[in-house]
Amino acid sequence: MPSPVSADRSAAQPPGRGSVEALITQTRRLKGDVDAVRRDAKSEVLDPEERWQRALYDLALHQLDDLDAHLAQLRDGPLPAPAEPVDTPVVRPAAAGPARGSLLTRVGSAEWNLLTDEVSWSGELYQILGLDPAAPALTLDELPSLILEEDRPKLTAMVTDCLVDAKPIDGEFRVVRSDTTVRTVHMMGEPVLGADGGTASMWVVLRDVSELRRSQRTVRETHDTLHHHRRQAQTEHRLAVELQEAVLPPWRGSLRLPHRGPQTLDLAAHCLPAATSALIGGDWYDALELSDGATLLSVGDLTGHGVAVASGMAMLLGAVRGMAMAGTEPGPLLAMLNQLLDATVQPALGSAVCCRYRPGTRTLVWAQAGHPAPLLYRNGTGRVLHAPDGVLLGATTGATYGQTEVTLEPGDILLLHTDGLVSGQNATTAIAPLLGLAPRFGAARTAQDCVRTVVEEFGGAEREDDACVLVAKVTA
């Protein structure tokens, strides 16, 4: 048997979606019942008590409509805290009215007798309008003096239609109270016909709906803002994708570099998008034949997401290509890349690996800037290449980057990747799953087969960041 404490805690929990749906169903059934009773009531009644009951039926329907709307808000998500509109007067409740933020409303009544010029107001109406209960009630000619100027034509039209054409009243207007606060009032009423069939008086009920309308306006504005942000995010995502596709290497599947000569690299690459973000990151891969016959291999990652980051990635990749084509070695190349990133207007951090492969001697000269080192697979086993010194790009001015050299053998497989591919508590645990692919890489015929293996193992929905992988296989 649960303890009183646990029972209290359970009772304090918000209702589930099923409970809210049941309340909505009950509310709508009750609306139907009230509406049926209201329709059965006589259309022309002279007794004040009967008029009051009929008005309460109408008000009950309005209140049930509001309850239905708020239950739908509860079902669809939490209601944001109301915010003060910047372009409308500040609304503050009267001291005797409901507390700010309450959706409960006051109801008052009034009758204007056209034959005797008598006016009758309930005490609640004085409180709604912020008037002294000891003061005389306002006539129909004096009532517009309380109404916000732009709402006066609406009130005039409603009253005229009621008095001249015997039409019922159902509308809202804003009242400016003596303390300069503004309240939204919903007025419902009907003409009281005399023996000759003409309008003898006008009888109305009014309720203060200020907080309710504030809440509805806040929800509407929030939905509009969310819709705008969603469209903006979709546009940004499309632009970032287009920019990424424009700057990354256009080749798909396997590529052999250099294009001429027996000693080549079989290359394949792939980008894996994050499962937890719709925005494109700053990851890149690249393979480029250089003017001296060497091959440039690089991967990198600029921190962040979105169009600005994709644009920064395009700038860095363009710089890498230009400096490599000019003959700059990997270490000095990263130093100049760091200087370029340090000089940009928007501060940013990035990481990169830059390699220069010389097919004639099968030597790989490489450097890194705060980036995971390449993995080398040989004879069914894998290992992490020993990394030279190098800090993150953009982390410090004037940084220098070391470089190292390794000789590759026919059949060797080199894997370069960005750090979004794997995750772990430290570098050893993070990289272990990739090293475990060595037997499958050993059986792979092409670099593209190796990339497919990586995607099968690490392309799942749980990955939290974008990633790029580049595989190079020494063919001869």
XYZ file of C-alpha atoms in Angstrom:
476
model
C 0.000 0.000 0.000
C 1.557 3.336 -0.977
C 2.492 5.776 1.738
C 0.648 9.105 2.087
C 3.791 10.862 0.862
C 3.988 8.795 -2.304
C 0.260 9.191 -2.844
C 0.549 12.976 -2.524
C 3.483 12.974 -4.930
C 1.513 10.899 -7.406
C -1.470 13.203 -7.134
C 0.755 16.193 -7.886
C 1.861 14.761 -11.205
C 0.292 16.273 -14.344
C -2.464 14.215 -15.985
C -1.489 11.891 -18.778
C -2.522 12.400 -22.381
C -5.308 9.808 -22.017
C -6.768 11.637 -19.007
C -6.739 14.953 -20.863
C -8.443 13.366 -23.874
C -11.157 12.047 -21.526
C -11.652 15.559 -20.069
C -11.917 17.014 -23.563
C -14.574 14.435 -24.454
C -16.534 15.206 -21.289
C -16.277 18.949 -21.899
C -17.609 18.644 -25.431
C -20.470 16.397 -24.279
C -21.384 18.972 -21.629
C -21.283 21.731 -24.249
C -23.815 19.784 -26.284
C -26.118 19.370 -23.278
C -25.961 23.064 -22.340
C -26.554 24.121 -25.925
C -29.636 21.867 -26.123
C -31.093 23.446 -22.962
C -30.336 26.946 -24.277
C -32.112 26.237 -27.577
C -35.180 24.988 -25.700
C -35.438 28.276 -23.803
C -37.981 30.820 -25.081
C -36.588 33.334 -27.539
C -38.562 36.223 -26.066
C -38.691 36.504 -22.276
C -39.552 39.468 -20.145
C -38.856 38.096 -16.683
C -35.421 39.319 -15.454
C -34.714 36.004 -13.753
C -35.317 34.101 -16.970
C -33.147 36.572 -18.904
C -30.354 36.045 -16.390
C -30.626 32.250 -16.702
C -30.542 32.447 -20.473
C -27.488 34.709 -20.374
C -25.779 32.257 -18.053
C -26.413 29.479 -20.581
C -24.647 31.568 -23.224
C -21.778 32.369 -20.864
C -21.466 28.703 -19.908
C -21.027 27.815 -23.566
C -18.299 30.435 -23.943
C -16.562 29.178 -20.802
C -16.748 25.579 -22.032
C -15.267 26.671 -25.368
C -12.392 28.264 -23.478
C -11.953 25.156 -21.324
C -11.885 22.991 -24.444
C -9.155 25.193 -25.936
C -7.038 25.092 -22.799
C -7.373 21.319 -22.435
C -6.143 21.044 -26.010
C -3.144 23.215 -25.055
C -2.472 20.922 -22.082
C -2.664 17.887 -24.335
C -0.382 19.349 -27.004
C 2.264 20.761 -24.672
C 2.963 23.157 -21.789
C 1.702 26.684 -22.106
C 4.552 29.244 -22.268
C 4.660 31.878 -19.576
C 2.758 34.978 -20.749
C 4.960 37.825 -21.964
C 4.118 41.531 -21.903
C 3.234 42.685 -25.446
C 5.500 45.520 -26.515
C 2.984 47.187 -28.808
C -0.163 47.142 -26.651
C -1.049 48.794 -23.324
C -0.018 46.912 -20.212
C -2.962 44.993 -18.743
C -3.221 44.778 -14.972
C -6.164 43.320 -13.098
C -8.219 45.330 -10.653
C -7.520 44.834 -6.975
C -10.869 43.094 -6.559
C -10.498 41.032 -9.755
C -8.791 37.734 -10.379
C -5.032 37.474 -9.834
C -2.786 38.125 -12.794
C -2.380 34.970 -14.863
C -5.718 33.535 -13.720
C -8.087 32.488 -16.482
C -11.122 32.862 -14.194
C -13.366 35.732 -15.247
C -15.739 38.146 -13.510
C -19.305 38.458 -14.798
C -21.483 41.550 -14.416
C -24.806 42.654 -15.850
C -26.524 45.859 -16.923
C -29.860 47.052 -18.301
C -30.651 50.340 -20.042
C -34.351 51.215 -20.171
C -35.066 53.292 -23.251
C -38.508 54.356 -22.063
C -37.615 55.633 -18.579
C -33.851 56.306 -19.088
C -33.209 54.183 -16.014
C -29.898 52.324 -15.818
C -29.256 49.278 -13.632
C -25.760 47.830 -13.050
C -24.618 44.907 -10.915
C -21.830 45.442 -8.398
C -19.518 43.160 -10.370
C -19.796 45.416 -13.418
C -18.450 48.363 -11.435
C -15.434 46.238 -10.458
C -14.837 45.059 -14.032
C -14.883 48.638 -15.334
C -12.910 50.006 -12.387
C -15.594 52.458 -11.299
C -16.754 53.587 -7.872
C -19.847 51.535 -6.889
C -21.298 54.681 -5.306
C -21.187 56.547 -8.614
C -24.245 56.549 -10.904
C -24.228 53.953 -13.685
C -23.278 55.243 -17.126
C -25.881 55.787 -19.790
C -25.465 54.326 -23.282
C -24.246 57.747 -24.435
C -21.633 57.871 -21.648
C -20.431 54.254 -21.988
C -18.102 54.893 -24.990
C -16.023 57.237 -22.811
C -14.571 54.113 -21.135
C -13.793 52.316 -24.385
C -10.445 52.378 -26.171
C -10.862 54.805 -29.051
C -10.282 52.278 -31.846
C -12.884 49.910 -30.315
C -15.679 52.496 -30.022
C -17.060 51.906 -33.558
C -17.436 48.210 -32.722
C -19.443 48.996 -29.584
C -21.577 51.557 -31.418
C -22.408 49.049 -34.166
C -23.378 46.346 -31.662
C -25.631 48.667 -29.654
C -27.248 50.139 -32.783
C -27.992 46.691 -34.235
C -29.544 45.668 -30.933
C -31.725 48.760 -30.447
C -32.779 49.303 -34.061
C -32.885 45.811 -35.553
C -33.365 43.788 -32.332
C -30.227 41.794 -32.980
C -28.477 40.042 -30.077
C -25.112 41.397 -28.933
C -21.986 39.242 -28.904
C -18.607 40.933 -29.117
C -15.512 42.227 -27.358
C -13.933 45.595 -26.736
C -11.210 47.057 -24.537
C -11.943 49.252 -21.551
C -9.578 51.940 -20.248
C -9.977 52.058 -16.481
C -9.423 55.060 -14.260
C -5.978 53.728 -13.251
C -5.043 53.709 -17.007
C -4.949 49.906 -17.189
C -6.724 48.223 -20.062
C -9.092 45.256 -19.774
C -10.706 43.177 -22.512
C -14.449 42.738 -21.958
C -16.783 40.307 -23.688
C -20.354 41.591 -23.888
C -23.429 39.502 -24.659
C -26.958 40.869 -24.641
C -30.347 41.130 -26.266
C -33.156 43.642 -26.697
C -36.190 43.504 -24.407
C -39.257 44.094 -26.543
C -42.266 46.090 -25.396
C -45.940 45.333 -25.975
C -45.830 47.122 -29.336
C -42.949 44.962 -30.524
C -40.415 47.793 -30.296
C -37.254 47.740 -28.227
C -38.013 48.859 -24.689
C -34.618 48.205 -23.122
C -31.269 46.517 -23.689
C -30.019 43.894 -21.247
C -26.404 42.639 -21.294
C -23.915 40.564 -19.349
C -20.202 41.378 -19.472
C -17.214 39.298 -18.448
C -13.568 40.234 -18.078
C -11.586 38.011 -20.504
C -8.292 39.914 -20.333
C -6.113 37.093 -18.982
C -7.728 34.528 -21.248
C -7.037 36.629 -24.334
C -3.506 37.335 -23.108
C -2.905 33.591 -22.797
C -4.339 32.885 -26.241
C -2.286 35.691 -27.780
C 0.880 34.334 -26.173
C 0.214 30.848 -27.533
C -0.505 32.240 -31.000
C 2.630 34.377 -31.015
C 4.682 31.431 -29.768
C 3.332 29.218 -32.542
C 4.086 31.940 -35.105
C 7.622 32.312 -33.760
C 8.204 28.558 -33.785
C 6.904 28.366 -37.346
C 9.245 31.182 -38.394
C 12.214 29.526 -36.688
C 11.348 26.189 -38.273
C 11.262 27.706 -41.764
C 14.490 29.581 -41.049
C 16.174 26.365 -39.863
C 14.998 24.517 -42.968
C 16.398 27.233 -45.210
C 19.695 27.286 -43.319
C 19.951 23.507 -43.518
C 19.363 23.551 -47.277
C 21.983 26.265 -47.827
C 24.527 24.449 -45.651
C 23.961 21.173 -47.522
C 24.343 22.904 -50.872
C 27.528 24.612 -49.697
C 28.972 21.366 -48.355
C 28.182 19.506 -51.570
C 29.737 22.304 -53.607
C 33.125 22.239 -51.861
C 33.657 18.568 -50.988
C 35.281 16.384 -53.676
C 32.768 15.632 -56.444
C 33.818 12.012 -56.902
C 31.673 9.198 -55.609
C 32.764 5.625 -55.022
C 36.418 4.741 -55.525
C 39.090 7.055 -56.917
C 42.685 6.294 -57.841
C 45.394 8.927 -57.405
C 47.618 9.810 -59.078
C 45.772 9.161 -62.300
C 48.948 7.994 -64.089
C 51.547 5.521 -62.908
C 51.463 2.029 -61.402
C 51.918 3.088 -57.768
C 48.574 4.531 -56.781
C 46.182 4.930 -53.882
C 42.676 3.471 -54.073
C 40.480 6.065 -52.333
C 36.930 6.187 -50.980
C 35.148 8.525 -48.553
C 31.793 9.167 -46.939
C 30.038 11.787 -44.780
C 27.734 10.568 -41.991
C 25.207 13.133 -40.712
C 24.380 13.413 -37.008
C 21.176 11.774 -35.813
C 20.521 14.425 -33.136
C 20.807 17.624 -35.198
C 19.257 18.845 -38.436
C 22.106 21.333 -38.956
C 25.174 20.616 -41.046
C 28.530 20.740 -39.259
C 31.961 21.779 -40.458
C 33.410 18.324 -41.240
C 35.343 17.795 -44.462
C 37.472 15.256 -46.325
C 39.629 15.784 -49.372
C 41.899 13.941 -51.793
C 43.744 15.840 -54.492
C 46.480 15.049 -56.994
C 49.238 17.664 -56.656
C 51.404 19.127 -59.400
C 54.501 17.069 -58.423
C 52.597 13.767 -58.598
C 52.033 13.494 -54.854
C 48.566 13.062 -53.372
C 47.010 15.321 -50.717
C 44.831 13.626 -48.100
C 43.060 15.693 -45.455
C 40.169 15.565 -43.045
C 39.050 18.260 -40.641
C 36.288 19.655 -38.509
C 35.349 23.249 -37.745
C 33.355 23.469 -34.508
C 29.675 24.384 -34.666
C 26.808 23.917 -37.113
C 24.974 25.891 -39.747
C 25.665 28.055 -42.766
C 28.391 30.151 -41.095
C 30.330 27.034 -40.084
C 29.882 25.419 -43.499
C 31.172 28.651 -45.049
C 34.194 28.621 -42.715
C 34.856 24.999 -43.621
C 34.806 25.921 -47.320
C 37.354 28.678 -46.648
C 39.699 26.326 -44.791
C 39.430 23.574 -47.388
C 40.150 26.035 -50.163
C 43.219 27.257 -48.276
C 44.447 23.690 -47.731
C 44.161 22.920 -51.439
C 45.863 26.128 -52.518
C 48.810 25.805 -50.129
C 49.270 22.096 -50.873
C 49.233 22.749 -54.618
C 51.931 25.387 -54.059
C 54.142 22.723 -52.456
C 53.699 23.588 -48.760
C 54.490 20.668 -46.466
C 51.810 19.485 -43.974
C 53.372 21.033 -40.817
C 53.875 24.553 -42.200
C 50.526 24.257 -43.990
C 48.673 23.787 -40.686
C 50.621 26.686 -39.149
C 49.404 28.994 -41.923
C 45.894 27.555 -41.613
C 45.955 28.424 -37.906
C 47.085 31.956 -38.768
C 44.230 32.257 -41.285
C 41.631 31.098 -38.757
C 43.067 33.423 -36.122
C 42.677 36.379 -38.487
C 39.007 35.762 -39.324
C 36.335 38.096 -37.947
C 34.378 35.300 -36.232
C 36.515 33.367 -33.715
C 36.403 29.618 -34.312
C 38.179 26.419 -33.418
C 38.991 23.585 -35.770
C 40.975 20.394 -36.033
C 42.601 18.772 -39.036
C 44.961 16.088 -40.355
C 46.952 16.892 -43.459
C 48.936 14.194 -45.349
C 51.185 14.256 -48.394
C 51.718 10.847 -50.016
C 54.629 10.362 -52.440
C 53.878 7.266 -54.563
C 57.441 6.838 -55.825
C 58.778 6.072 -52.343
C 55.423 5.178 -50.709
C 56.160 7.708 -47.976
C 53.418 9.526 -46.087
C 54.344 12.867 -44.506
C 51.626 14.104 -42.178
C 50.768 16.611 -39.456
C 47.810 17.141 -37.187
C 46.092 20.010 -35.356
C 44.282 18.641 -32.319
C 42.797 15.860 -34.454
C 42.560 12.054 -34.156
C 45.625 10.457 -35.757
C 45.270 8.290 -38.887
C 44.870 4.544 -38.400
C 47.112 2.117 -40.301
C 45.914 -1.430 -41.056
C 48.501 -3.987 -42.122
C 48.343 -7.778 -42.272
C 45.032 -8.016 -40.445
C 45.930 -5.715 -37.542
C 45.437 -2.011 -36.936
C 47.334 0.639 -35.037
C 47.239 4.378 -34.401
C 50.068 6.333 -36.008
C 52.230 8.237 -33.531
C 51.115 11.868 -33.745
C 53.464 14.846 -33.976
C 52.755 17.922 -31.855
C 49.888 20.172 -32.895
C 47.198 22.209 -31.098
C 43.698 23.021 -32.287
C 43.431 25.504 -35.122
C 42.457 28.915 -33.781
C 43.427 28.037 -30.196
C 46.580 30.157 -30.011
C 48.387 32.710 -32.149
C 51.681 31.700 -33.736
C 51.364 27.961 -33.077
C 53.832 25.616 -34.762
C 53.033 22.130 -35.983
C 55.385 19.198 -36.214
C 55.235 16.576 -38.927
C 56.298 12.967 -39.177
C 56.881 10.403 -41.899
C 55.871 6.763 -42.322
C 56.588 4.341 -45.154
C 53.609 2.380 -46.434
C 53.558 -1.049 -48.054
C 51.382 -2.546 -50.789
C 48.079 -3.641 -49.283
C 48.254 -1.156 -46.415
C 45.024 0.653 -45.570
C 45.027 4.148 -44.122
C 41.876 5.487 -42.405
C 41.388 9.173 -41.650
C 38.267 10.339 -39.792
C 36.761 13.204 -37.837
C 36.030 12.719 -34.128
C 32.255 12.476 -34.583
C 32.666 8.959 -35.948
C 33.334 7.306 -32.574
C 32.957 8.371 -28.957
C 34.380 7.178 -25.675
C 35.760 8.212 -22.313
C 39.304 8.465 -23.668
C 41.184 8.107 -26.934
C 41.930 4.397 -26.386
C 38.337 3.323 -25.751
C 37.034 5.588 -28.521
C 39.340 4.200 -31.179
C 39.183 0.527 -30.172
C 36.029 -0.254 -32.220
C 37.706 1.110 -35.345
C 40.868 -0.905 -34.772
C 38.652 -3.961 -34.339
C 37.673 -3.689 -38.020
C 41.183 -4.832 -39.057
C 40.203 -8.444 -39.995
C 37.344 -7.214 -42.181
C 39.573 -4.600 -43.790
C 42.126 -7.316 -44.513
C 39.503 -9.219 -46.471
C 38.257 -6.118 -48.327
C 39.151 -5.836 -52.016
C 38.783 -2.052 -52.331
C 38.760 1.131 -50.285
C 35.046 1.410 -51.029
C 34.477 -1.961 -49.326
C 36.244 -0.584 -46.242
C 34.049 2.541 -46.208
C 30.916 0.378 -46.458
C 32.134 -1.580 -43.431
C 32.640 1.629 -41.448
C 29.168 2.907 -42.368
C 27.579 -0.414 -41.392
C 29.229 -0.289 -37.965
C 29.068 3.421 -37.157
C 26.254 4.842 -39.281
C 23.554 4.139 -36.686
C 20.995 6.569 -35.301
C 22.766 7.035 -31.951
C 25.644 9.148 -33.276
C 25.536 12.669 -31.835
C 27.748 14.542 -34.319
C 28.532 14.691 -38.025
C 31.503 12.664 -39.211
C 33.654 12.121 -42.265
C 35.763 9.071 -43.095
C 38.446 8.761 -45.792
C 40.072 5.430 -46.660
C 43.215 5.032 -48.786
C 44.498 1.614 -49.861
C 48.012 1.230 -51.269
C 47.596 -0.790 -54.465
C 51.210 -1.275 -55.504
